[in-house]
XYZ file of C-alpha atoms in Angstrom:
656
model
C -54.610 24.997 -60.186
C -53.456 22.555 -57.557
C -49.869 23.684 -58.141
C -50.868 27.352 -57.833
C -52.606 26.557 -54.544
C -49.575 24.915 -53.162
C -47.360 27.709 -54.248
C -49.641 30.246 -52.537
C -49.612 28.092 -49.412
C -45.792 27.936 -49.372
C -45.541 31.703 -49.924
C -47.890 32.313 -47.010
C -45.914 30.023 -44.772
C -42.703 31.798 -45.686
C -44.319 35.137 -44.856
C -45.385 33.882 -41.414
C -41.977 32.402 -40.712
C -40.214 35.613 -41.634
C -42.571 37.596 -39.457
C -42.647 35.384 -36.317
C -39.357 33.426 -36.493
C -37.190 35.649 -34.325
C -34.687 32.797 -33.660
C -33.532 29.594 -35.288
C -35.317 27.616 -32.610
C -38.573 29.430 -33.083
C -38.324 29.127 -36.851
C -37.920 25.320 -36.573
C -40.868 25.087 -34.207
C -43.121 27.032 -36.666
C -42.032 24.884 -39.601
C -42.770 21.736 -37.597
C -46.279 23.087 -36.771
C -47.102 23.657 -40.432
C -45.739 20.305 -41.522
C -47.900 18.547 -38.965
C -50.977 20.688 -39.991
C -50.981 20.060 -43.705
C -49.644 17.021 -45.572
C -48.586 19.218 -48.509
C -46.190 21.103 -46.215
C -43.405 18.551 -45.652
C -40.352 19.761 -43.797
C -38.218 19.211 -46.870
C -40.481 21.453 -49.027
C -40.610 24.149 -46.298
C -36.852 24.183 -45.794
C -36.292 24.276 -49.552
C -38.676 27.182 -50.008
C -37.081 29.043 -47.123
C -33.609 28.551 -48.572
C -34.776 29.780 -51.987
C -36.399 32.847 -50.522
C -33.250 33.694 -48.636
C -31.229 33.296 -51.827
C -33.552 35.559 -53.775
C -33.398 38.177 -51.021
C -29.614 38.175 -50.967
C -29.715 38.776 -54.776
C -31.662 41.962 -54.362
C -34.998 40.726 -55.728
C -36.610 40.232 -52.416
C -37.786 43.777 -51.930
C -35.680 44.275 -48.721
C -36.721 41.140 -46.861
C -34.638 40.784 -43.552
C -32.769 37.664 -42.227
C -34.434 35.278 -39.834
C -34.425 36.713 -36.394
C -33.507 40.199 -37.713
C -35.173 43.459 -36.645
C -36.159 44.768 -40.129
C -39.671 45.824 -41.105
C -42.079 43.171 -42.147
C -41.932 42.513 -45.947
C -44.880 42.239 -48.192
C -46.174 38.862 -49.138
C -44.507 37.548 -52.304
C -46.751 36.867 -55.202
C -47.470 33.204 -56.102
C -45.165 33.456 -59.100
C -42.296 34.624 -56.873
C -42.980 31.725 -54.482
C -42.909 29.284 -57.347
C -39.644 30.739 -58.548
C -38.245 30.416 -55.065
C -39.181 26.766 -54.974
C -37.662 26.097 -58.335
C -34.476 27.897 -57.266
C -33.970 25.633 -54.282
C -31.261 23.814 -56.030
C -29.052 26.833 -55.645
C -28.528 25.820 -51.894
C -28.668 22.224 -50.491
C -31.849 21.538 -48.524
C -31.699 21.060 -44.746
C -31.523 17.323 -44.156
C -33.238 15.317 -41.430
C -29.839 14.769 -39.806
C -29.295 18.464 -39.579
C -32.706 18.866 -38.006
C -31.830 16.131 -35.533
C -28.573 17.805 -34.474
C -30.371 21.144 -34.079
C -33.112 19.515 -32.014
C -30.551 17.731 -29.793
C -28.570 20.949 -29.465
C -31.642 22.748 -28.164
C -32.529 19.940 -25.761
C -29.033 19.339 -24.444
C -28.188 23.017 -24.159
C -31.066 23.399 -21.737
C -29.593 20.739 -19.432
C -26.005 21.909 -19.821
C -27.062 25.404 -18.796
C -28.730 24.274 -15.542
C -27.267 25.785 -12.444
C -28.247 22.817 -10.323
C -27.448 19.134 -10.390
C -29.370 17.497 -13.243
C -29.668 14.329 -11.140
C -31.468 16.281 -8.474
C -34.550 15.567 -10.562
C -34.875 11.960 -11.762
C -37.109 13.019 -14.691
C -34.460 15.506 -15.871
C -31.808 12.865 -15.550
C -33.776 10.350 -17.626
C -34.476 12.996 -20.301
C -30.883 14.047 -20.421
C -29.630 10.512 -20.778
C -32.106 9.886 -23.578
C -30.849 13.014 -25.406
C -27.273 11.829 -24.865
C -28.080 8.404 -26.304
C -29.604 10.094 -29.384
C -26.588 12.370 -29.788
C -24.141 9.480 -29.491
C -26.097 7.573 -32.110
C -26.233 10.569 -34.402
C -22.479 11.179 -34.132
C -21.829 7.575 -34.905
C -24.119 7.675 -37.895
C -22.546 10.910 -39.269
C -19.065 9.491 -38.766
C -20.023 6.317 -40.600
C -21.500 8.288 -43.491
C -18.553 10.633 -43.826
C -20.476 13.007 -46.128
C -21.066 16.020 -43.955
C -17.918 16.973 -42.103
C -19.247 20.330 -40.935
C -22.302 18.765 -39.364
C -20.124 16.084 -37.756
C -17.876 18.726 -36.266
C -20.926 20.574 -34.888
C -22.209 17.318 -33.399
C -18.850 16.543 -31.878
C -18.645 19.939 -30.319
C -22.090 19.418 -28.803
C -21.011 15.956 -27.584
C -17.947 17.482 -25.900
C -20.121 19.960 -24.043
C -22.473 17.196 -23.175
C -19.611 14.977 -21.806
C -18.185 17.880 -19.861
C -21.460 18.294 -18.032
C -21.862 14.534 -17.576
C -18.373 14.523 -16.011
C -19.406 17.220 -13.587
C -22.539 15.282 -12.678
C -20.503 12.081 -12.356
C -18.007 13.655 -10.007
C -20.767 15.354 -7.934
C -22.705 12.072 -7.538
C -19.598 10.368 -6.231
C -18.521 13.099 -3.938
C -21.973 14.302 -2.776
C -24.412 11.431 -3.396
C -27.027 12.923 -1.091
C -27.533 15.771 -3.517
C -29.163 13.412 -5.997
C -32.882 12.572 -6.090
C -33.712 9.331 -4.248
C -33.550 6.342 -6.540
C -35.186 2.995 -5.942
C -32.491 0.440 -6.862
C -33.325 -1.539 -9.962
C -31.649 -4.602 -11.225
C -28.150 -3.100 -11.400
C -25.942 -3.586 -8.355
C -28.781 -4.835 -6.172
C -28.526 -8.343 -4.832
C -30.482 -7.897 -1.671
C -27.411 -7.743 0.492
C -26.260 -4.161 -0.142
C -29.028 -2.569 1.793
C -28.072 -4.366 4.940
C -24.423 -3.246 4.894
C -24.411 -0.151 7.105
C -20.698 -0.075 7.934
C -20.082 3.311 6.295
C -21.751 6.533 5.312
C -22.930 7.575 1.908
C -26.163 7.879 0.078
C -28.854 5.983 1.952
C -26.578 5.174 4.918
C -26.727 8.310 7.071
C -25.179 11.722 6.824
C -21.898 11.012 8.612
C -18.761 10.097 6.651
C -17.447 6.597 6.829
C -15.696 6.095 10.252
C -12.411 4.953 8.790
C -10.380 5.980 11.797
C -12.406 3.849 14.116
C -10.305 1.041 15.619
C -10.748 -2.216 13.783
C -9.681 -5.685 14.769
C -11.644 -7.655 12.134
C -10.466 -6.751 8.659
C -12.849 -9.073 6.838
C -15.384 -6.317 6.017
C -16.282 -4.246 3.015
C -17.283 -0.586 2.996
C -20.047 0.520 0.678
C -19.308 4.216 0.150
C -22.302 4.601 -2.200
C -25.778 3.160 -2.002
C -27.019 0.846 -4.756
C -29.132 3.737 -6.172
C -26.167 6.078 -6.350
C -24.071 3.388 -7.972
C -26.770 2.874 -10.581
C -26.742 6.597 -11.360
C -22.994 6.900 -11.823
C -22.897 3.627 -13.807
C -25.390 5.122 -16.296
C -23.232 8.153 -16.727
C -20.083 6.047 -17.043
C -21.718 3.900 -19.696
C -22.587 7.001 -21.807
C -19.137 8.487 -21.447
C -17.538 5.224 -22.528
C -19.941 4.827 -25.454
C -19.035 8.365 -26.544
C -15.323 7.635 -26.489
C -14.698 9.494 -23.199
C -13.927 6.430 -21.123
C -10.445 7.626 -20.053
C -11.899 11.028 -18.964
C -14.533 9.192 -17.001
C -11.884 6.997 -15.311
C -9.802 10.067 -14.447
C -12.869 11.845 -12.960
C -13.693 8.804 -10.886
C -10.131 8.420 -9.668
C -9.881 12.116 -8.728
C -13.153 11.986 -6.784
C -12.298 8.764 -4.929
C -8.642 9.640 -4.384
C -9.539 12.446 -2.082
C -11.588 10.050 -0.015
C -8.743 7.550 0.174
C -6.235 10.302 1.055
C -8.469 11.554 3.812
C -9.019 8.080 5.154
C -5.275 7.401 5.341
C -4.671 10.779 6.934
C -7.189 9.922 9.684
C -5.100 6.873 10.485
C -2.218 9.152 11.481
C -0.022 8.218 8.471
C 2.110 11.000 7.090
C 4.325 10.824 3.963
C 8.045 10.280 4.815
C 11.017 9.887 2.528
C 13.483 7.069 2.973
C 16.106 9.609 4.077
C 13.777 10.859 6.763
C 13.104 7.310 7.991
C 16.802 6.502 8.048
C 17.580 9.627 10.127
C 14.809 9.161 12.685
C 15.555 7.750 16.133
C 14.250 4.290 16.733
C 11.832 5.435 19.431
C 10.087 7.590 16.855
C 10.041 4.850 14.273
C 8.555 2.413 16.752
C 5.666 4.823 17.130
C 5.371 5.185 13.375
C 5.401 1.380 12.900
C 2.757 0.957 15.579
C 0.492 3.203 13.439
C 1.614 1.778 10.110
C 0.595 -1.829 10.804
C -3.128 -1.157 11.488
C -3.096 1.414 8.711
C -1.683 -1.118 6.269
C -4.339 -3.641 7.288
C -7.051 -1.020 6.988
C -5.973 0.164 3.564
C -5.052 -3.141 1.939
C -7.628 -5.344 3.598
C -10.633 -3.009 3.793
C -10.226 0.245 1.903
C -8.650 -1.000 -1.308
C -10.887 -4.120 -1.634
C -13.847 -1.798 -1.035
C -12.688 0.561 -3.715
C -12.234 -2.370 -6.089
C -15.779 -3.549 -5.386
C -17.191 -0.026 -5.940
C -15.170 0.505 -9.100
C -16.244 -2.859 -10.565
C -19.891 -1.939 -10.022
C -19.652 1.630 -11.346
C -17.740 0.388 -14.430
C -19.591 -2.890 -14.801
C -18.929 -4.331 -18.256
C -16.919 -1.242 -19.169
C -13.424 -2.674 -19.245
C -10.685 -1.565 -19.034
C -11.763 1.779 -17.674
C -12.750 0.381 -14.301
C -9.286 -1.030 -13.845
C -7.675 2.287 -14.811
C -9.953 4.233 -12.433
C -9.243 1.787 -9.571
C -5.443 1.894 -9.705
C -5.449 5.616 -10.204
C -7.639 6.096 -7.140
C -5.556 3.917 -4.701
C -2.022 3.842 -6.057
C -0.680 7.015 -4.345
C -1.621 5.915 -0.831
C -0.673 2.327 -1.474
C 2.751 3.323 -2.568
C 3.122 5.641 0.425
C 2.636 2.680 2.759
C 4.918 0.469 0.676
C 7.673 3.042 0.644
C 7.644 3.238 4.397
C 8.017 -0.541 4.604
C 10.838 -0.462 2.114
C 12.573 2.320 4.074
C 12.350 0.323 7.297
C 13.753 -2.743 5.519
C 16.760 -0.836 4.306
C 17.461 1.079 7.562
C 19.556 0.038 10.526
C 19.415 -3.617 11.462
C 19.976 -3.213 15.148
C 18.716 -6.292 17.030
C 16.115 -4.333 18.973
C 14.256 -3.688 15.708
C 13.503 -7.372 15.103
C 10.124 -7.574 16.761
C 8.579 -4.545 15.063
C 9.889 -5.683 11.688
C 8.411 -9.125 12.281
C 5.070 -7.452 13.018
C 5.277 -5.558 9.739
C 6.254 -8.635 7.841
C 3.370 -10.646 9.287
C 0.883 -7.927 8.398
C 2.070 -7.833 4.790
C 2.347 -11.612 4.468
C -1.120 -12.234 5.778
C -2.626 -9.791 3.298
C -1.036 -11.260 0.181
C -3.445 -14.053 -0.575
C -6.439 -11.682 -0.373
C -4.807 -9.206 -2.676
C -4.719 -11.545 -5.722
C -8.370 -11.016 -6.732
C -8.089 -7.293 -5.930
C -4.994 -6.695 -8.142
C -5.882 -9.237 -10.799
C -5.897 -6.891 -13.825
C -2.760 -5.925 -15.808
C -2.895 -2.289 -14.592
C -2.763 -3.141 -10.826
C -0.724 -6.346 -11.019
C 2.451 -4.337 -10.581
C 1.145 -2.917 -7.294
C 0.536 -6.461 -6.078
C 4.122 -7.308 -7.080
C 5.408 -4.316 -5.119
C 3.586 -5.508 -2.012
C 5.150 -8.958 -2.423
C 8.563 -7.393 -2.957
C 8.161 -5.347 0.227
C 7.334 -8.586 2.078
C 10.562 -10.182 0.828
C 12.638 -7.131 1.723
C 11.224 -7.198 5.260
C 12.118 -10.891 5.462
C 15.625 -10.095 4.311
C 15.810 -7.478 7.028
C 14.857 -10.037 9.590
C 17.680 -12.263 8.436
C 20.059 -9.270 8.518
C 18.983 -8.465 12.107
C 19.875 -12.010 13.174
C 23.264 -11.579 11.567
C 23.653 -8.301 13.421
C 22.867 -10.051 16.680
C 25.839 -12.352 16.095
C 27.995 -9.274 15.398
C 26.721 -7.638 18.542
C 27.809 -10.623 20.639
C 31.220 -10.723 19.019
C 31.757 -7.058 19.570
C 30.731 -7.027 23.198
C 33.905 -6.121 25.008
C 35.636 -8.442 27.461
C 36.948 -5.620 29.607
C 34.503 -5.498 32.556
C 33.779 -8.617 34.523
C 30.334 -9.441 35.963
C 30.504 -8.781 39.701
C 30.963 -11.946 41.772
C 30.976 -14.081 38.719
C 27.231 -13.504 38.159
C 25.246 -13.599 34.958
C 26.650 -11.311 32.350
C 24.274 -8.717 30.809
C 25.047 -10.081 27.312
C 23.819 -13.481 28.402
C 20.535 -12.140 29.738
C 20.111 -9.989 26.636
C 20.751 -12.774 24.087
C 18.707 -15.452 25.879
C 15.736 -13.231 26.529
C 15.952 -11.940 23.014
C 15.980 -15.418 21.452
C 13.269 -16.574 23.840
C 10.996 -13.710 22.821
C 11.905 -14.254 19.158
C 10.574 -17.761 19.426
C 7.155 -16.302 20.030
C 7.266 -15.643 16.249
C 8.785 -18.965 15.487
C 6.468 -19.751 12.571
C 7.387 -16.456 10.885
C 11.077 -16.822 11.557
C 11.101 -20.368 10.217
C 9.366 -19.047 7.071
C 11.897 -16.285 6.601
C 14.897 -18.448 7.259
C 13.731 -21.146 4.873
C 13.956 -18.816 1.914
C 12.210 -16.345 -0.308
C 8.536 -15.848 0.485
C 7.818 -15.141 -3.191
C 8.999 -18.614 -4.130
C 6.167 -20.126 -2.106
C 3.454 -17.941 -3.547
C 2.896 -16.047 -0.290
C 1.871 -19.175 1.630
C 3.458 -19.828 5.064
C 6.137 -22.473 5.202
C 5.130 -25.572 7.151
C 7.070 -26.011 10.431
C 7.981 -29.360 11.909
C 7.908 -28.863 15.664
C 10.306 -31.746 16.167
C 12.905 -30.734 13.601
C 16.003 -29.217 15.280
C 17.753 -29.030 11.860
C 15.678 -26.296 10.345
C 17.301 -23.173 9.076
C 16.157 -21.282 12.158
C 17.405 -23.964 14.500
C 20.811 -24.000 12.792
C 20.961 -20.222 12.976
C 20.097 -20.142 16.701
C 22.594 -22.922 17.421
C 25.226 -20.808 15.705
C 24.275 -17.769 17.780
C 24.571 -19.902 20.974
C 28.031 -21.066 19.898
C 29.078 -17.437 19.330
C 27.730 -16.596 22.805
C 29.563 -19.461 24.392
C 32.864 -18.353 22.868
C 32.225 -14.858 23.992
C 31.540 -15.995 27.541
C 34.664 -18.152 27.537
C 36.704 -15.093 26.591
C 35.075 -13.038 29.314
C 35.838 -15.704 31.957
C 39.532 -15.121 31.349
C 39.140 -11.613 32.789
C 39.014 -13.126 36.254
C 42.446 -13.659 37.827
C 40.999 -16.335 40.078
C 40.302 -19.624 38.152
C 37.662 -20.522 40.686
C 35.712 -17.340 40.012
C 36.041 -17.940 36.301
C 34.408 -21.318 36.825
C 31.589 -19.745 38.911
C 31.025 -17.181 36.145
C 30.719 -19.957 33.496
C 28.540 -21.996 35.888
C 26.099 -19.085 36.368
C 25.844 -18.234 32.728
C 25.661 -21.850 31.585
C 22.877 -22.623 34.069
C 20.939 -19.511 32.984
C 21.184 -20.543 29.330
C 19.905 -24.060 30.095
C 16.960 -22.607 32.025
C 15.991 -20.279 29.253
C 16.291 -23.080 26.648
C 14.199 -25.502 28.667
C 11.279 -23.200 29.346
C 10.806 -22.019 25.737
C 10.708 -23.218 22.156
C 14.423 -22.854 22.126
C 14.550 -26.351 23.596
C 12.675 -27.749 20.540
C 14.868 -25.825 18.064
C 18.174 -26.707 19.720
C 17.204 -30.290 20.504
C 17.917 -32.666 23.337
C 21.491 -33.386 22.184
C 22.425 -29.723 22.447
C 20.917 -29.514 25.943
C 22.867 -32.578 27.027
C 26.099 -31.116 25.791
C 25.381 -27.841 27.598
C 24.563 -29.725 30.797
C 27.869 -31.609 30.553
C 29.715 -28.312 30.305
C 28.003 -27.058 33.470
C 29.047 -30.194 35.339
C 32.622 -29.744 34.080
C 32.728 -26.149 35.307
C 31.392 -27.309 38.688
C 34.192 -29.868 38.932
C 36.729 -27.251 37.888
C 35.516 -25.035 40.747
C 35.755 -27.844 43.254
C 39.241 -28.678 42.141
C 40.663 -25.155 42.046
C 39.050 -23.965 45.285
C 38.780 -26.940 47.589
C 41.328 -29.317 46.129
C 44.135 -27.769 48.193
C 41.934 -27.807 51.256
C 41.102 -31.508 51.046
C 44.725 -32.198 50.310
C 45.826 -30.431 53.538
C 43.259 -32.319 55.534
C 44.408 -35.719 54.377
C 45.985 -37.739 57.303
C 47.169 -40.774 55.361
C 45.990 -44.387 55.400
C 44.902 -45.661 58.856
C 46.999 -48.776 58.628
C 50.367 -47.107 58.151
C 50.779 -45.552 61.485
C 49.489 -42.384 62.961
C 50.314 -38.859 61.793
C 52.604 -36.986 64.152
C 50.776 -34.577 66.372
C 52.866 -31.670 65.116
C 51.912 -32.479 61.539
C 48.254 -32.546 62.521
C 48.491 -29.192 64.170
C 50.209 -27.777 61.093
C 47.348 -29.136 58.920
C 44.790 -27.487 61.161
C 46.621 -24.196 60.993
C 46.756 -24.363 57.218
C 43.104 -25.323 56.969
C 42.121 -22.360 59.136
C 44.030 -20.045 56.827
C 42.633 -21.504 53.643
C 39.122 -21.713 54.928
C 39.070 -18.148 56.206
C 40.445 -16.843 52.895
C 37.852 -18.795 50.940
C 35.014 -17.728 53.144
C 36.014 -14.065 53.134
C 36.181 -14.111 49.326
C 33.552 -16.433 48.160
C 30.788 -15.309 50.502
C 30.659 -12.268 48.200
C 30.578 -14.381 45.045
C 27.294 -15.080 43.322
C 25.436 -18.209 42.306
C 22.157 -16.810 40.947
C 20.246 -20.034 40.641
C 19.081 -21.215 44.117
C 19.196 -24.891 43.304
C 22.628 -24.630 41.802
C 23.795 -22.785 44.916
C 22.458 -25.530 47.127
C 24.137 -28.223 44.900
C 27.508 -26.547 44.967
C 27.419 -26.084 48.766
C 26.469 -29.709 49.196
C 29.326 -30.826 46.958
C 31.686 -28.702 49.004
C 30.360 -30.149 52.205
C 30.663 -33.668 50.898
C 34.277 -33.215 49.896
C 35.492 -31.249 52.897
C 33.607 -32.373 55.948
C 34.604 -36.083 56.146
C 38.376 -35.360 56.024
C 38.010 -32.338 58.344
C 36.006 -34.347 60.875
C 38.533 -37.170 60.702
C 41.427 -34.713 61.326
C 39.640 -33.173 64.292
C 38.965 -36.571 65.777
C 42.609 -37.615 65.395
C 43.940 -34.411 66.776
C 41.735 -34.744 69.881
C 43.103 -38.216 70.529
C 46.684 -37.010 70.396
C 48.401 -36.389 73.739
C 50.151 -33.331 72.229
C 49.229 -30.216 74.118
C 47.994 -27.044 72.491
C 45.753 -28.649 69.904
C 42.798 -26.579 71.032
C 44.593 -23.506 69.884
C 44.361 -24.739 66.247
C 40.888 -26.107 66.311
C 39.188 -22.811 65.595
C 36.073 -24.295 63.926
C 34.046 -27.204 64.906
C 32.559 -29.336 62.071
C 29.283 -27.601 62.635
C 30.926 -24.174 62.258
C 32.493 -25.209 58.952
C 29.133 -26.413 57.630
C 27.469 -23.233 58.674
C 30.031 -21.138 56.888
C 29.839 -23.272 53.769
C 26.091 -22.587 53.748
C 26.831 -18.858 53.657
C 28.979 -19.002 50.551
C 27.787 -17.426 47.238
C 25.303 -15.074 48.841
C 26.471 -11.985 47.100
C 23.290 -11.804 45.043
C 21.096 -12.475 48.059
C 22.787 -9.674 50.015
């Protein structure tokens, strides 16, 4: 009797299910209600009875009963015997397992979320429920895969998982790109150390509505941008964790990189940096490249010292404990713009090495060199280590370019033609250019020493120590060599002058100028005291050469012999006066237009002339006046005072 009662109950339930179960979802709900209502109606028994009834109907014995969810007329209730037969026939079709029911339930739950036309994370309750369903689905798939007994169900679960991951990826991307669209989240334990909430450098969820002011001028690069608030980071981390657990870690990393790459690209664009090929750089005029370099240096500092470290920090927090997908996402997000900046530096390194480019290249080198130590923790993983190596390589190529520019300076001096003389024996433009160039270059002495000492990479990116009292460093030797090349060039140029005296004045002017520039800069330290002494000796020798070639014949004419050997005939004295007048007038007419640029040197040369000429001239005048020979006044055209006055007007070409 108990069995008959149970059979009748099962038959009644089947009738109700067939009548009301217009869909698979409704059928499952009805069966669950009955299983909860009566202990005799377990889900296994109900599903078995339902399967048997369906089998009987398909065999023609069901009296025209329709499929679940069909639109046929309601069948009559089967007799108890038929219900019993249906139960006993359940073996003809496998019963619905609990795993199948789980997959169906998850399908129903997840499909509701996947079909939403709004952000799931706009409602925190929906987000929590969705994540819970995702966790259940991931566990179910793993269990089915481990069992390996129901491939069809596993395929169905995998298909559901793929749809679920696609929606999670959309949510993930939206939360990164539009964090304000999500429901407010109070940060929990993840990513909250008490300091994040005080960092208001940039925009993002919880930090205002404006985008991060990347283009704002920055002088302190020791800052970090938080593009997302701790709450937003917690949200995307939870999504990333599920995607990685489900085997979609690479897709998650790609979605992250795509979302953040647009931010990085926009940030670099705001800095005024535009992509340029090496060919375009090489073909551009230097004035244009100077402008580009002036933008490149702060852009490089901003990207490699602020933007990329900030992206690394954000990536590490989003993919916390989800290696290696955080590393993959990070390098994919920043690599394009990083390589764009590196390629410009490489193009500058391989372009023309004209000397005027030195200072901008040094600025680039210093920016890259200073960033290297801080890049080690940023590019520490195997995926981004190559990018760190490329930055280091660029630094070395810029250093090689600096060396090449110094070599080109030597070539420029050698090629400077010796066709046109400096007017009045003044300072030659090549002397001014080279000395001012080297003097300015010494403003970057630390960097130049570092470059000249060797490969930066061999020292791990650390600056080379500079001994301020070491005139034998590579830079000092190089500059001394340049000075030697300059000296030889000037010596060649001095031979343009037909007048040896003017050649001596030319060398005097340029030598004195060189000494001045060396003494009032770090060139003096690099070249050393011995070099300065040698150069000073050369200047004295050129002064003596001038005195000899210009005034030697004058002082020789003025000589009257030894006082004790008898007096000079009056006629001879008059002849000497006449010759002196001729020489002196020629010298004054010519050399008053010559140039001695340095005022003290001009005074010293005049004084030397006066000391050599005036004693013998005064002596000759005195002797001629004591001579009884008539007509001497005709030959004394200049009093000693007149001669001194004219000497003091020599070399005023520059003053005039």
